[in-house]
CSV table of C-alpha atoms and ligand atoms in Angstrom, one decimal:
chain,number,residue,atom,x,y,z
A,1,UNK,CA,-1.0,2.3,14.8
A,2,UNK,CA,0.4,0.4,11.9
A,3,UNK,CA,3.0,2.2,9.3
A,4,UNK,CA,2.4,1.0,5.6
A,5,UNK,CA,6.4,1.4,4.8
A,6,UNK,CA,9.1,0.6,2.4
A,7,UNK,CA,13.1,1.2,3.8
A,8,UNK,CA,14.9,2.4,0.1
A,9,UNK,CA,11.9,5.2,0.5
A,10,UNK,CA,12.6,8.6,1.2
A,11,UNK,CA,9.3,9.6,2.2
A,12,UNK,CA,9.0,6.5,4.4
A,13,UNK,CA,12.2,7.6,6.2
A,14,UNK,CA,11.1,10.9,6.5
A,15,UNK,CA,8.4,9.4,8.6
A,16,UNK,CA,10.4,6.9,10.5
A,17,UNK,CA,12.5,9.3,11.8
A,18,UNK,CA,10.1,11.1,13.1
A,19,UNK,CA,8.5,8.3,15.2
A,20,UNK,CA,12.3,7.6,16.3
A,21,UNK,CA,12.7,11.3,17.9
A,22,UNK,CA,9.4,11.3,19.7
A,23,UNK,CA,10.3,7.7,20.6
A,24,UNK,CA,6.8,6.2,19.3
A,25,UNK,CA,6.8,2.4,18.3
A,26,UNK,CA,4.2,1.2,15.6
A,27,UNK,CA,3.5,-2.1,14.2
A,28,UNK,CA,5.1,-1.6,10.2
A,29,UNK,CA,4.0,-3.6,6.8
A,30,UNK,CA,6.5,-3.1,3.9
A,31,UNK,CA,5.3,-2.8,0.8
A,32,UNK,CA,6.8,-3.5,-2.4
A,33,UNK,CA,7.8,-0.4,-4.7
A,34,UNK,CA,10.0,-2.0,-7.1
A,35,UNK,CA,10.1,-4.5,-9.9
A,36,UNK,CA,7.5,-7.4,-9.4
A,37,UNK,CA,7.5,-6.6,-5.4
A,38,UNK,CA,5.5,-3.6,-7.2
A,39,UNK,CA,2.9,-5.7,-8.6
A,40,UNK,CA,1.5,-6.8,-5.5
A,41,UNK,CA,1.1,-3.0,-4.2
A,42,UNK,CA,-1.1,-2.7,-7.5
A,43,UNK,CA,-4.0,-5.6,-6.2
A,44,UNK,CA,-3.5,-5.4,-2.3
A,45,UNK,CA,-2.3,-2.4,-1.5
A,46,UNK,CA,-4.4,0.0,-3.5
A,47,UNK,CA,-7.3,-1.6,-1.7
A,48,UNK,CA,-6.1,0.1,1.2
A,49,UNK,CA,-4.4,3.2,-0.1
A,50,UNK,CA,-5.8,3.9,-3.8
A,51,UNK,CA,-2.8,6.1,-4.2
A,52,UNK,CA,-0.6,3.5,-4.0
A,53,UNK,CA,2.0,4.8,-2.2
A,54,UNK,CA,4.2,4.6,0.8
A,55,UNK,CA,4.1,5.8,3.2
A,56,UNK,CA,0.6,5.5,5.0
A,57,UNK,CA,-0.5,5.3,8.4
A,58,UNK,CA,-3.6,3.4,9.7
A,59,UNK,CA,-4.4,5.0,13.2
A,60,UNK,CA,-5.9,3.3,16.1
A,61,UNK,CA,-8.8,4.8,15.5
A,62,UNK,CA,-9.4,2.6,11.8
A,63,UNK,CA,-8.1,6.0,9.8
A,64,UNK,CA,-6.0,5.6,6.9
A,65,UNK,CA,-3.8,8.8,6.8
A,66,UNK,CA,-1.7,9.3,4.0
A,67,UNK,CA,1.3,11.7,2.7
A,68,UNK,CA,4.5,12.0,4.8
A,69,UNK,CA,4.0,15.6,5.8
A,70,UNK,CA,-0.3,15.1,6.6
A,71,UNK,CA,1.5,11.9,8.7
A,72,UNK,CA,4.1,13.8,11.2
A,73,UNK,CA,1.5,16.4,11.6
A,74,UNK,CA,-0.4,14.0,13.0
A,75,UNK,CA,2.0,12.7,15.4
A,76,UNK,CA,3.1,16.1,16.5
A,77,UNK,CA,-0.5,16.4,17.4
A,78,UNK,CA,-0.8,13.2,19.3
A,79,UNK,CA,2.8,13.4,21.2
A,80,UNK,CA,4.0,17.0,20.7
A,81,UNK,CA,7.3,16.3,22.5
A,82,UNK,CA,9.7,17.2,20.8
A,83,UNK,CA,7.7,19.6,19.0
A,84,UNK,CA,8.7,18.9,14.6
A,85,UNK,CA,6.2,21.9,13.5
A,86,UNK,CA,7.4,24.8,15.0
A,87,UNK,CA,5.6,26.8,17.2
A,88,UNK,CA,6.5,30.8,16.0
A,89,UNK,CA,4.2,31.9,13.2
A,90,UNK,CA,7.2,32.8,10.9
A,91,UNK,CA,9.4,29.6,11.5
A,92,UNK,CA,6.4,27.2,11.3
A,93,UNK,CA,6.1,28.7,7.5
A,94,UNK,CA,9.1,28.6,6.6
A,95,UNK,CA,9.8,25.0,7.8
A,96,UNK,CA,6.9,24.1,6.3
A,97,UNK,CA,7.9,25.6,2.7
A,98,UNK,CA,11.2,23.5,2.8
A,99,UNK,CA,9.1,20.7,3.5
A,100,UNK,CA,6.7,21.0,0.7
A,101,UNK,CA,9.8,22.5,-2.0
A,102,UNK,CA,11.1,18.8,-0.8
A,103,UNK,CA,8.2,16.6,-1.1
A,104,UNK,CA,6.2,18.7,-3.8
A,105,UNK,CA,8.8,20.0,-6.2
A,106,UNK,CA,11.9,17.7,-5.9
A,107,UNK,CA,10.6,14.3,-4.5
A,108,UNK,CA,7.4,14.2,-6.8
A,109,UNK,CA,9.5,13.9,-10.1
A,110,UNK,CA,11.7,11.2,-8.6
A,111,UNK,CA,9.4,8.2,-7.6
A,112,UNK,CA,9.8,4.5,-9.0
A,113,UNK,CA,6.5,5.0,-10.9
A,114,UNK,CA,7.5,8.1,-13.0
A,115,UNK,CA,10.9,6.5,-14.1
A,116,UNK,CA,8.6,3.8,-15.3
A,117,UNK,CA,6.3,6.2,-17.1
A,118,UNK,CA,9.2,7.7,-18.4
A,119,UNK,CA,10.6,4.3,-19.9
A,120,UNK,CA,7.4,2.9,-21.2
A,121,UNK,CA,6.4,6.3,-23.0
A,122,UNK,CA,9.4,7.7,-24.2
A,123,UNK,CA,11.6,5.1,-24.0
A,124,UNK,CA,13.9,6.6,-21.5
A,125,UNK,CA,17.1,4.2,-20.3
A,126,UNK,CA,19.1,4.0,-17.4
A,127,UNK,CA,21.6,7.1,-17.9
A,128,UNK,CA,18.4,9.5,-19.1
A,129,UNK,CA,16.4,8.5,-15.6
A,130,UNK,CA,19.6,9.5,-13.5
A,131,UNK,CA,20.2,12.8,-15.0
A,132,UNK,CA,16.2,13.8,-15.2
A,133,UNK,CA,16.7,12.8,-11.4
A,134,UNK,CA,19.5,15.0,-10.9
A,135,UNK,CA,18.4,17.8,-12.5
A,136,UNK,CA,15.7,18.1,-10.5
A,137,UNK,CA,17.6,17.1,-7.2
A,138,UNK,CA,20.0,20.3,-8.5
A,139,UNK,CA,17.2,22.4,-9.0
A,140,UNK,CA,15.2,22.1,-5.8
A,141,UNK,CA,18.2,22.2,-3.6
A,142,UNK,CA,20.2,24.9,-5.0
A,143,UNK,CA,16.6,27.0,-4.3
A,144,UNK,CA,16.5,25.5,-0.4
A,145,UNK,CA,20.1,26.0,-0.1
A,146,UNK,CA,19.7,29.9,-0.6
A,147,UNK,CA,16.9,29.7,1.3
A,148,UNK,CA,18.8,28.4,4.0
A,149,UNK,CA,21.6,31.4,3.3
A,150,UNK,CA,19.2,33.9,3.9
A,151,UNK,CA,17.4,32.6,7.3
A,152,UNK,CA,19.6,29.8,9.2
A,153,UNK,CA,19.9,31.1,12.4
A,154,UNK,CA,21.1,27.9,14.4
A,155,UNK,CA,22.5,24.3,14.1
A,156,UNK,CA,19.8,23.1,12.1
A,157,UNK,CA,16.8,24.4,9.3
A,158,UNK,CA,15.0,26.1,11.1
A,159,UNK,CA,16.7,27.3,15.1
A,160,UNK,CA,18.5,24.7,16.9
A,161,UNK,CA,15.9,22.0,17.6
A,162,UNK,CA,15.7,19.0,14.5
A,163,UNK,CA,12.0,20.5,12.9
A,164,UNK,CA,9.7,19.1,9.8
A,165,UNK,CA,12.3,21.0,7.7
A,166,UNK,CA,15.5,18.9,9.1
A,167,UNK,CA,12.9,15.4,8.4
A,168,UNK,CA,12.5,16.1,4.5
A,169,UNK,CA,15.9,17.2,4.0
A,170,UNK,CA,17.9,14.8,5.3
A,171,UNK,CA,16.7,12.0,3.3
A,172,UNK,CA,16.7,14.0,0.0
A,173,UNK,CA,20.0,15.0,0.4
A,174,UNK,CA,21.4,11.3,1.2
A,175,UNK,CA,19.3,10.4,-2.1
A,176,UNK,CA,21.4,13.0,-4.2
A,177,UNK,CA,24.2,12.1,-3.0
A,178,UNK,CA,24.1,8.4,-4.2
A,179,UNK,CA,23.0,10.1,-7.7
A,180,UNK,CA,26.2,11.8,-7.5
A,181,UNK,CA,25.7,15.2,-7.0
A,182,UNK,CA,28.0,16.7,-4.3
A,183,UNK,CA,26.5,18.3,-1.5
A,184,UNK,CA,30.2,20.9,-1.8
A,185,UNK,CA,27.8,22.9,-3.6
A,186,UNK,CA,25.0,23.4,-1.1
A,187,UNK,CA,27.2,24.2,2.6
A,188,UNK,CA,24.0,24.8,4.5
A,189,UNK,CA,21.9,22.1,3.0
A,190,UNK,CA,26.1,19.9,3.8
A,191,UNK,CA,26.1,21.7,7.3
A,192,UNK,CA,22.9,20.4,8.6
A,193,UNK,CA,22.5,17.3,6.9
A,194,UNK,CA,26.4,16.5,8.6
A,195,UNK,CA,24.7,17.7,12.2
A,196,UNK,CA,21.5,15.3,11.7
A,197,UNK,CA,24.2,12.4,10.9
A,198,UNK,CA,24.9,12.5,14.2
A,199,UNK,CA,21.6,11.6,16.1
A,200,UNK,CA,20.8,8.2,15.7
A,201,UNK,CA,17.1,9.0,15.0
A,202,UNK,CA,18.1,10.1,11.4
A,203,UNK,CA,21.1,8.0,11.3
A,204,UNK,CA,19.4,4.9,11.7
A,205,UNK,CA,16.2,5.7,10.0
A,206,UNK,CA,17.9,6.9,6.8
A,207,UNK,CA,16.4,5.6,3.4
A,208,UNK,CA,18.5,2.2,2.7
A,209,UNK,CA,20.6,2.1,-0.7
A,210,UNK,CA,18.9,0.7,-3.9
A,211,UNK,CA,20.6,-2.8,-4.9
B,1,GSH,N1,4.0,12.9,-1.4
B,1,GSH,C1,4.1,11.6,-0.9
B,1,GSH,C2,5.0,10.8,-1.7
B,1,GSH,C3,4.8,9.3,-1.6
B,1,GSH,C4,5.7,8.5,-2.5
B,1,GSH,O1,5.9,8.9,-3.7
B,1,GSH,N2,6.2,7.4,-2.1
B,1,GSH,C5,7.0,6.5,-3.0
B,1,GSH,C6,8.1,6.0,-2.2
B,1,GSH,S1,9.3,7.2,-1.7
B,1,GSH,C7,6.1,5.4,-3.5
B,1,GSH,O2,5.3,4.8,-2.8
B,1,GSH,N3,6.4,5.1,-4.8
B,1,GSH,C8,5.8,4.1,-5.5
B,1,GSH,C9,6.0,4.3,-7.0
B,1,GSH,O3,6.5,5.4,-7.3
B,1,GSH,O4,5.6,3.5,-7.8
B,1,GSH,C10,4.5,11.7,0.6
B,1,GSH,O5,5.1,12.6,1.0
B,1,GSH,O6,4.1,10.7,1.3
């Protein structure tokens, strides 16, 4: 298998860590997401992913699949130990719903190619693009962090075992922090993301810092 990856990505991490916890090695290509790496994503890569994004998996089998979430799924499916979707009805769901409030409604309004949009359009600078990206890093995790109140039962997300939930959060959160938010506000959202700190598989595959 070959990983189509970049390392300041958040959904690329999200991936990469969980390779790391089933212990799966794939051959990786980075691709470039920002400034002029991004123009070569534009000719070469689209001709393999037309969406244009990171991250993508080619399979063994010559599939291209694409979209973090549709990604792990697939690996749960091909080495289901340890098991990220989890297996009761109810918990599957609502891991799965702090996956998509993640990846759907907070990470969707945050990539490099809206901040663009949002400079060439409407002129947008540097201070405007950090505070539409932390209002919509506060937004989305103030609504996961009450959904955490109102279900945590264990160490992490979802029970006590590191699940799809655990994968998209931990790499959000990291990414609000360096916006400045502080995680004080959200103690479940603090008290697991602290917890996964600790394994390496999430420590070492954590999204690396802009420059
Ligand atoms: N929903 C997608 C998001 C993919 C995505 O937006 N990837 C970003 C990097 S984190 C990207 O390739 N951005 C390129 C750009 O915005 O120009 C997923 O979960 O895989």
């Amino acid at each position: 298998m070959k990983l189509y990856l970049n390392g300041i990505s958040s959904a690329s991490s999200r991936v990469r860590i969980a390779l790391a916890l089933k212990g799966l090695t794939v051959e990786t290509q980075s691709v470039g997401i920002l400034g002029e790496d991004a123009e070569s994503r534009q000719s070469d890569f689209r001709a393999i992913n037309p969406q244009g994004l990171v991250p993508a998996l080619l399979t063994d089998d010559g599939v291209l699949i694409t979209q973090s979430l549709a990604i792990i799924e697939y690996l749960d499916e091909l080495q289901p130990e340890p098991l990220l979707v989890p297996k009761l009805q109810c918990e599957r769901a609502l891991a799965r719903s702090i996956a998509m409030a993640i990846a759907a409604e907070i990470h969707a309004l945050l990539p490099p190619r809206i901040a663009l949009y949002l400079t060439a359009t409407f002129q947008a600078d540097a201070n405007s693009i950090a505070e539409w990206n932390r209002h919509w890093l506060r937004e989305g995790l103030t609504a996961i962090e009450k959904l955490l109140a109102d279900h945590r039962h264990g160490a992490f997300s979802i029970g006590n075992e590191p699940s799809i939930a655990d994968i998209f959060l931990f790499p959000q959160s990291i990414g609000a922090t360096r916006l400045g938010l502080d995680p004080a506000g959200w103690p479940n959202i603090l008290d697991v993301v602290t917890r996964l700190g600790t394994l390496p598989a999430f420590a070492e595959n954590a999204p690396a810092a802009r420059k």
